[in-house]
């Protein structure tokens, strides 16, 4: 039995979307250490970093949302996991890009302490990074081409969690208004998938 720890309003949403896309049977434990002190004890017991998400696959513990998703895709295979090494390389590339270019921007913003000049500079850097994604998506249905893959799951859930209605997650940046039309259309397609809609209703 697969068990996924973490609430849908955290980075656990990324793993929940992956589990839904893969059609796997799993148990969801929506830990919320801010609301329930006991959940902090559980988190610390299953992940030495004290963070969610955490996947328990019959005793195999995997933490870090990107690692969880890549593990699941590799284990299950199927349409989310490309068979060609070049396409798998692209999946790794875009997954790590989402961490270094997008999650890093969020981390920087959180440290700015209200410095508007630095926040504006970070926003310009974010739009520049997203321009790379927008140009890649021009003329494509999905990130790697015509097939929806784990690359789409990993990048889309970094940019917009399922409960945020298509706006770029923590920056609240609207790609359509920032001259990123291909990105905006792709993100809307991702947000309309049954997996996104299902996770949007989860605790």
PDB file of C-alpha atoms in Angstrom:
ATOM      1  CA  UNK A   1       0.000   0.000   0.000  1.00  0.00           C
ATOM      2  CA  UNK A   2       1.219   3.474  -0.883  1.00  0.00           C
ATOM      3  CA  UNK A   3       0.765   6.172   1.742  1.00  0.00           C
ATOM      4  CA  UNK A   4       1.307   9.863   0.955  1.00  0.00           C
ATOM      5  CA  UNK A   5       1.770  12.224   3.884  1.00  0.00           C
ATOM      6  CA  UNK A   6       1.066  15.925   3.426  1.00  0.00           C
ATOM      7  CA  UNK A   7      -1.845  18.290   2.832  1.00  0.00           C
ATOM      8  CA  UNK A   8      -2.906  19.409  -0.638  1.00  0.00           C
ATOM      9  CA  UNK A   9      -2.009  23.028   0.118  1.00  0.00           C
ATOM     10  CA  UNK A  10       1.659  22.084   0.432  1.00  0.00           C
ATOM     11  CA  UNK A  11       4.169  20.640  -2.018  1.00  0.00           C
ATOM     12  CA  UNK A  12       2.458  17.324  -1.363  1.00  0.00           C
ATOM     13  CA  UNK A  13       0.000  18.499  -4.042  1.00  0.00           C
ATOM     14  CA  UNK A  14       2.669  17.685  -6.621  1.00  0.00           C
ATOM     15  CA  UNK A  15       2.833  14.056  -5.479  1.00  0.00           C
ATOM     16  CA  UNK A  16      -0.949  13.798  -5.152  1.00  0.00           C
ATOM     17  CA  UNK A  17      -1.389  14.878  -8.775  1.00  0.00           C
ATOM     18  CA  UNK A  18       1.192  12.286  -9.835  1.00  0.00           C
ATOM     19  CA  UNK A  19      -0.581   9.528  -7.904  1.00  0.00           C
ATOM     20  CA  UNK A  20      -3.896  10.497  -9.492  1.00  0.00           C
ATOM     21  CA  UNK A  21      -2.383  10.624 -12.980  1.00  0.00           C
ATOM     22  CA  UNK A  22      -0.820   7.195 -12.512  1.00  0.00           C
ATOM     23  CA  UNK A  23      -4.134   5.753 -11.338  1.00  0.00           C
ATOM     24  CA  UNK A  24      -2.560   4.244  -8.243  1.00  0.00           C
ATOM     25  CA  UNK A  25      -4.393   3.150  -5.129  1.00  0.00           C
ATOM     26  CA  UNK A  26      -3.038   5.048  -2.145  1.00  0.00           C
ATOM     27  CA  UNK A  27      -3.844   6.342   1.317  1.00  0.00           C
ATOM     28  CA  UNK A  28      -3.628  10.092   1.886  1.00  0.00           C
ATOM     29  CA  UNK A  29      -2.661  11.396   5.329  1.00  0.00           C
ATOM     30  CA  UNK A  30      -3.052  15.212   5.228  1.00  0.00           C
ATOM     31  CA  UNK A  31      -0.619  16.227   7.946  1.00  0.00           C
ATOM     32  CA  UNK A  32      -0.893  19.811   9.151  1.00  0.00           C
ATOM     33  CA  UNK A  33       1.624  20.526  11.882  1.00  0.00           C
ATOM     34  CA  UNK A  34       0.438  24.130  12.296  1.00  0.00           C
ATOM     35  CA  UNK A  35      -3.069  23.042  13.243  1.00  0.00           C
ATOM     36  CA  UNK A  36      -2.259  19.754  14.994  1.00  0.00           C
ATOM     37  CA  UNK A  37       0.894  19.480  17.152  1.00  0.00           C
ATOM     38  CA  UNK A  38       0.732  15.679  16.966  1.00  0.00           C
ATOM     39  CA  UNK A  39       1.317  15.941  13.219  1.00  0.00           C
ATOM     40  CA  UNK A  40       4.727  17.534  13.885  1.00  0.00           C
ATOM     41  CA  UNK A  41       5.728  14.434  15.853  1.00  0.00           C
ATOM     42  CA  UNK A  42       4.590  12.220  12.975  1.00  0.00           C
ATOM     43  CA  UNK A  43       6.480  14.330  10.417  1.00  0.00           C
ATOM     44  CA  UNK A  44       9.698  14.235  12.409  1.00  0.00           C
ATOM     45  CA  UNK A  45       9.394  10.468  12.768  1.00  0.00           C
ATOM     46  CA  UNK A  46       9.041   9.766   9.038  1.00  0.00           C
ATOM     47  CA  UNK A  47      11.346  12.460   7.627  1.00  0.00           C
ATOM     48  CA  UNK A  48      14.478  13.636   9.462  1.00  0.00           C
ATOM     49  CA  UNK A  49      13.995  17.044   7.825  1.00  0.00           C
ATOM     50  CA  UNK A  50      10.521  17.351   9.335  1.00  0.00           C
ATOM     51  CA  UNK A  51       8.881  18.233   6.006  1.00  0.00           C
ATOM     52  CA  UNK A  52       6.164  16.829   3.769  1.00  0.00           C
ATOM     53  CA  UNK A  53       5.474  15.215   1.408  1.00  0.00           C
ATOM     54  CA  UNK A  54       6.657  11.769   2.365  1.00  0.00           C
ATOM     55  CA  UNK A  55       5.813   8.596   0.464  1.00  0.00           C
ATOM     56  CA  UNK A  56       5.713   5.239   2.220  1.00  0.00           C
ATOM     57  CA  UNK A  57       5.775   2.422  -0.332  1.00  0.00           C
ATOM     58  CA  UNK A  58       5.422  -0.717   1.794  1.00  0.00           C
ATOM     59  CA  UNK A  59       8.191   0.440   4.106  1.00  0.00           C
ATOM     60  CA  UNK A  60      10.334   2.246   1.531  1.00  0.00           C
ATOM     61  CA  UNK A  61      10.351   5.890   2.613  1.00  0.00           C
ATOM     62  CA  UNK A  62      10.907   8.571  -0.035  1.00  0.00           C
ATOM     63  CA  UNK A  63      10.867  12.275   0.736  1.00  0.00           C
ATOM     64  CA  UNK A  64      11.224  15.395  -1.468  1.00  0.00           C
ATOM     65  CA  UNK A  65       8.314  15.841  -3.863  1.00  0.00           C
ATOM     66  CA  UNK A  66      10.379  15.716  -7.060  1.00  0.00           C
ATOM     67  CA  UNK A  67      12.101  12.535  -5.920  1.00  0.00           C
ATOM     68  CA  UNK A  68       8.728  10.993  -5.083  1.00  0.00           C
ATOM     69  CA  UNK A  69       7.306  11.783  -8.512  1.00  0.00           C
ATOM     70  CA  UNK A  70      10.339  10.578 -10.440  1.00  0.00           C
ATOM     71  CA  UNK A  71      10.411   7.404  -8.340  1.00  0.00           C
ATOM     72  CA  UNK A  72       6.738   6.699  -8.993  1.00  0.00           C
ATOM     73  CA  UNK A  73       7.046   7.346 -12.716  1.00  0.00           C
ATOM     74  CA  UNK A  74      10.124   5.133 -12.963  1.00  0.00           C
ATOM     75  CA  UNK A  75       8.462   2.375 -10.958  1.00  0.00           C
ATOM     76  CA  UNK A  76       5.115   2.383 -12.761  1.00  0.00           C
ATOM     77  CA  UNK A  77       6.173   3.374 -16.270  1.00  0.00           C
ATOM     78  CA  UNK A  78       3.325   3.924 -18.676  1.00  0.00           C
ATOM     79  CA  UNK A  79       2.531   7.115 -20.575  1.00  0.00           C
ATOM     80  CA  UNK A  80       3.878   9.486 -17.929  1.00  0.00           C
ATOM     81  CA  UNK A  81       7.374   8.001 -18.167  1.00  0.00           C
ATOM     82  CA  UNK A  82       9.029   8.283 -21.591  1.00  0.00           C
ATOM     83  CA  UNK A  83      10.728   5.181 -22.943  1.00  0.00           C
ATOM     84  CA  UNK A  84      13.448   7.086 -24.823  1.00  0.00           C
ATOM     85  CA  UNK A  85      16.481   8.221 -22.797  1.00  0.00           C
ATOM     86  CA  UNK A  86      16.442  11.635 -24.491  1.00  0.00           C
ATOM     87  CA  UNK A  87      12.878  12.267 -23.338  1.00  0.00           C
ATOM     88  CA  UNK A  88      13.662  11.045 -19.846  1.00  0.00           C
ATOM     89  CA  UNK A  89      16.595  13.456 -19.824  1.00  0.00           C
ATOM     90  CA  UNK A  90      14.199  16.261 -20.737  1.00  0.00           C
ATOM     91  CA  UNK A  91      11.937  15.193 -17.869  1.00  0.00           C
ATOM     92  CA  UNK A  92      14.835  15.416 -15.420  1.00  0.00           C
ATOM     93  CA  UNK A  93      15.925  18.721 -16.945  1.00  0.00           C
ATOM     94  CA  UNK A  94      12.561  20.441 -16.588  1.00  0.00           C
ATOM     95  CA  UNK A  95      11.926  18.962 -13.143  1.00  0.00           C
ATOM     96  CA  UNK A  96      15.206  20.348 -11.809  1.00  0.00           C
ATOM     97  CA  UNK A  97      14.645  23.627 -13.690  1.00  0.00           C
ATOM     98  CA  UNK A  98      11.393  24.053 -11.754  1.00  0.00           C
ATOM     99  CA  UNK A  99      13.326  23.659  -8.502  1.00  0.00           C
ATOM    100  CA  UNK A 100      16.256  25.909  -9.337  1.00  0.00           C
ATOM    101  CA  UNK A 101      14.491  28.656 -11.280  1.00  0.00           C
ATOM    102  CA  UNK A 102      10.989  28.764  -9.754  1.00  0.00           C
ATOM    103  CA  UNK A 103      11.186  27.368  -6.221  1.00  0.00           C
ATOM    104  CA  UNK A 104      14.424  29.303  -5.712  1.00  0.00           C
ATOM    105  CA  UNK A 105      12.669  32.531  -6.731  1.00  0.00           C
ATOM    106  CA  UNK A 106      10.027  31.881  -4.094  1.00  0.00           C
ATOM    107  CA  UNK A 107      12.693  31.227  -1.461  1.00  0.00           C
ATOM    108  CA  UNK A 108      14.473  34.466  -2.358  1.00  0.00           C
ATOM    109  CA  UNK A 109      11.232  36.466  -2.215  1.00  0.00           C
ATOM    110  CA  UNK A 110      10.442  35.118   1.241  1.00  0.00           C
ATOM    111  CA  UNK A 111      13.817  36.393   2.473  1.00  0.00           C
ATOM    112  CA  UNK A 112      13.477  39.937   1.089  1.00  0.00           C
ATOM    113  CA  UNK A 113      11.698  41.300   4.147  1.00  0.00           C
ATOM    114  CA  UNK A 114       9.560  43.785   2.226  1.00  0.00           C
ATOM    115  CA  UNK A 115      12.417  45.300   0.192  1.00  0.00           C
ATOM    116  CA  UNK A 116      10.380  46.376  -2.840  1.00  0.00           C
ATOM    117  CA  UNK A 117      13.396  46.956  -5.105  1.00  0.00           C
ATOM    118  CA  UNK A 118      14.731  43.457  -4.500  1.00  0.00           C
ATOM    119  CA  UNK A 119      11.258  41.943  -4.863  1.00  0.00           C
ATOM    120  CA  UNK A 120      10.807  43.746  -8.200  1.00  0.00           C
ATOM    121  CA  UNK A 121      14.209  42.483  -9.360  1.00  0.00           C
ATOM    122  CA  UNK A 122      13.281  38.924  -8.377  1.00  0.00           C
ATOM    123  CA  UNK A 123      10.027  39.247 -10.287  1.00  0.00           C
ATOM    124  CA  UNK A 124      11.870  40.342 -13.435  1.00  0.00           C
ATOM    125  CA  UNK A 125      14.177  37.348 -13.079  1.00  0.00           C
ATOM    126  CA  UNK A 126      11.162  35.072 -12.678  1.00  0.00           C
ATOM    127  CA  UNK A 127       9.459  36.421 -15.803  1.00  0.00           C
ATOM    128  CA  UNK A 128      12.731  35.962 -17.703  1.00  0.00           C
ATOM    129  CA  UNK A 129      12.975  32.338 -16.561  1.00  0.00           C
ATOM    130  CA  UNK A 130       9.352  31.705 -17.451  1.00  0.00           C
ATOM    131  CA  UNK A 131      10.051  33.096 -20.905  1.00  0.00           C
ATOM    132  CA  UNK A 132      12.296  30.085 -21.516  1.00  0.00           C
ATOM    133  CA  UNK A 133       9.368  27.797 -20.725  1.00  0.00           C
ATOM    134  CA  UNK A 134       6.949  29.878 -22.803  1.00  0.00           C
ATOM    135  CA  UNK A 135       9.168  29.665 -25.892  1.00  0.00           C
ATOM    136  CA  UNK A 136       9.574  25.915 -25.434  1.00  0.00           C
ATOM    137  CA  UNK A 137       5.797  25.473 -25.280  1.00  0.00           C
ATOM    138  CA  UNK A 138       5.097  27.400 -28.489  1.00  0.00           C
ATOM    139  CA  UNK A 139       3.426  25.031 -30.936  1.00  0.00           C
ATOM    140  CA  UNK A 140       3.282  22.194 -28.397  1.00  0.00           C
ATOM    141  CA  UNK A 141       0.370  20.709 -26.520  1.00  0.00           C
ATOM    142  CA  UNK A 142       2.542  19.457 -23.666  1.00  0.00           C
ATOM    143  CA  UNK A 143       6.049  20.163 -22.466  1.00  0.00           C
ATOM    144  CA  UNK A 144       7.751  17.307 -24.324  1.00  0.00           C
ATOM    145  CA  UNK A 145       5.438  17.434 -27.346  1.00  0.00           C
ATOM    146  CA  UNK A 146       2.112  15.695 -27.866  1.00  0.00           C
ATOM    147  CA  UNK A 147       2.185  13.390 -24.820  1.00  0.00           C
ATOM    148  CA  UNK A 148       1.448  14.496 -21.265  1.00  0.00           C
ATOM    149  CA  UNK A 149       4.329  13.291 -19.053  1.00  0.00           C
ATOM    150  CA  UNK A 150       5.763  13.626 -15.575  1.00  0.00           C
ATOM    151  CA  UNK A 151       7.605  16.693 -16.845  1.00  0.00           C
ATOM    152  CA  UNK A 152       4.236  18.449 -17.162  1.00  0.00           C
ATOM    153  CA  UNK A 153       3.181  17.299 -13.682  1.00  0.00           C
ATOM    154  CA  UNK A 154       6.381  18.472 -12.028  1.00  0.00           C
ATOM    155  CA  UNK A 155       6.590  21.873 -13.685  1.00  0.00           C
ATOM    156  CA  UNK A 156       2.885  22.734 -13.620  1.00  0.00           C
ATOM    157  CA  UNK A 157       2.506  21.879  -9.944  1.00  0.00           C
ATOM    158  CA  UNK A 158       5.530  24.042  -9.150  1.00  0.00           C
ATOM    159  CA  UNK A 159       4.053  26.991 -11.014  1.00  0.00           C
ATOM    160  CA  UNK A 160       0.514  26.600  -9.733  1.00  0.00           C
ATOM    161  CA  UNK A 161      -0.784  24.272  -7.052  1.00  0.00           C
ATOM    162  CA  UNK A 162      -4.151  22.710  -7.857  1.00  0.00           C
ATOM    163  CA  UNK A 163      -6.014  25.024  -5.471  1.00  0.00           C
ATOM    164  CA  UNK A 164      -4.696  28.257  -7.007  1.00  0.00           C
ATOM    165  CA  UNK A 165      -6.743  28.415 -10.204  1.00  0.00           C
ATOM    166  CA  UNK A 166      -4.025  28.860 -12.781  1.00  0.00           C
ATOM    167  CA  UNK A 167      -1.958  31.647 -11.258  1.00  0.00           C
ATOM    168  CA  UNK A 168       1.723  31.088 -10.688  1.00  0.00           C
ATOM    169  CA  UNK A 169       1.941  29.717  -7.170  1.00  0.00           C
ATOM    170  CA  UNK A 170       3.577  31.846  -4.514  1.00  0.00           C
ATOM    171  CA  UNK A 171       4.413  34.812  -6.718  1.00  0.00           C
ATOM    172  CA  UNK A 172       0.764  35.266  -7.790  1.00  0.00           C
ATOM    173  CA  UNK A 173       1.969  36.076 -11.280  1.00  0.00           C
ATOM    174  CA  UNK A 174      -0.480  35.815 -14.179  1.00  0.00           C
ATOM    175  CA  UNK A 175       1.376  34.478 -17.248  1.00  0.00           C
ATOM    176  CA  UNK A 176      -1.233  35.764 -19.699  1.00  0.00           C
ATOM    177  CA  UNK A 177      -0.765  39.314 -18.406  1.00  0.00           C
ATOM    178  CA  UNK A 178       3.016  39.054 -18.547  1.00  0.00           C
ATOM    179  CA  UNK A 179       3.351  38.198 -22.228  1.00  0.00           C
ATOM    180  CA  UNK A 180       3.592  34.436 -21.789  1.00  0.00           C
ATOM    181  CA  UNK A 181       0.633  33.159 -23.858  1.00  0.00           C
ATOM    182  CA  UNK A 182       1.902  29.646 -24.567  1.00  0.00           C
ATOM    183  CA  UNK A 183       2.633  29.127 -20.878  1.00  0.00           C
ATOM    184  CA  UNK A 184      -0.784  30.464 -19.879  1.00  0.00           C
ATOM    185  CA  UNK A 185      -2.588  28.122 -22.288  1.00  0.00           C
ATOM    186  CA  UNK A 186      -0.537  25.100 -21.209  1.00  0.00           C
ATOM    187  CA  UNK A 187      -1.090  25.817 -17.532  1.00  0.00           C
ATOM    188  CA  UNK A 188      -4.840  26.049 -18.152  1.00  0.00           C
ATOM    189  CA  UNK A 189      -4.755  22.651 -19.868  1.00  0.00           C
ATOM    190  CA  UNK A 190      -2.911  21.154 -16.906  1.00  0.00           C
ATOM    191  CA  UNK A 191      -5.335  22.708 -14.410  1.00  0.00           C
ATOM    192  CA  UNK A 192      -8.298  21.225 -16.286  1.00  0.00           C
ATOM    193  CA  UNK A 193      -7.070  17.648 -15.986  1.00  0.00           C
ATOM    194  CA  UNK A 194      -9.037  15.290 -13.706  1.00  0.00           C
ATOM    195  CA  UNK A 195      -5.987  14.841 -11.470  1.00  0.00           C
ATOM    196  CA  UNK A 196      -5.828  18.578 -10.717  1.00  0.00           C
ATOM    197  CA  UNK A 197      -9.561  18.760 -10.141  1.00  0.00           C
ATOM    198  CA  UNK A 198      -9.429  15.799  -7.754  1.00  0.00           C
ATOM    199  CA  UNK A 199      -6.545  17.197  -5.704  1.00  0.00           C
ATOM    200  CA  UNK A 200      -8.300  20.567  -5.501  1.00  0.00           C
ATOM    201  CA  UNK A 201     -10.978  18.878  -3.385  1.00  0.00           C
ATOM    202  CA  UNK A 202      -8.535  17.160  -1.009  1.00  0.00           C
ATOM    203  CA  UNK A 203      -7.607  18.323   2.494  1.00  0.00           C
TER     204      UNK A 203
END
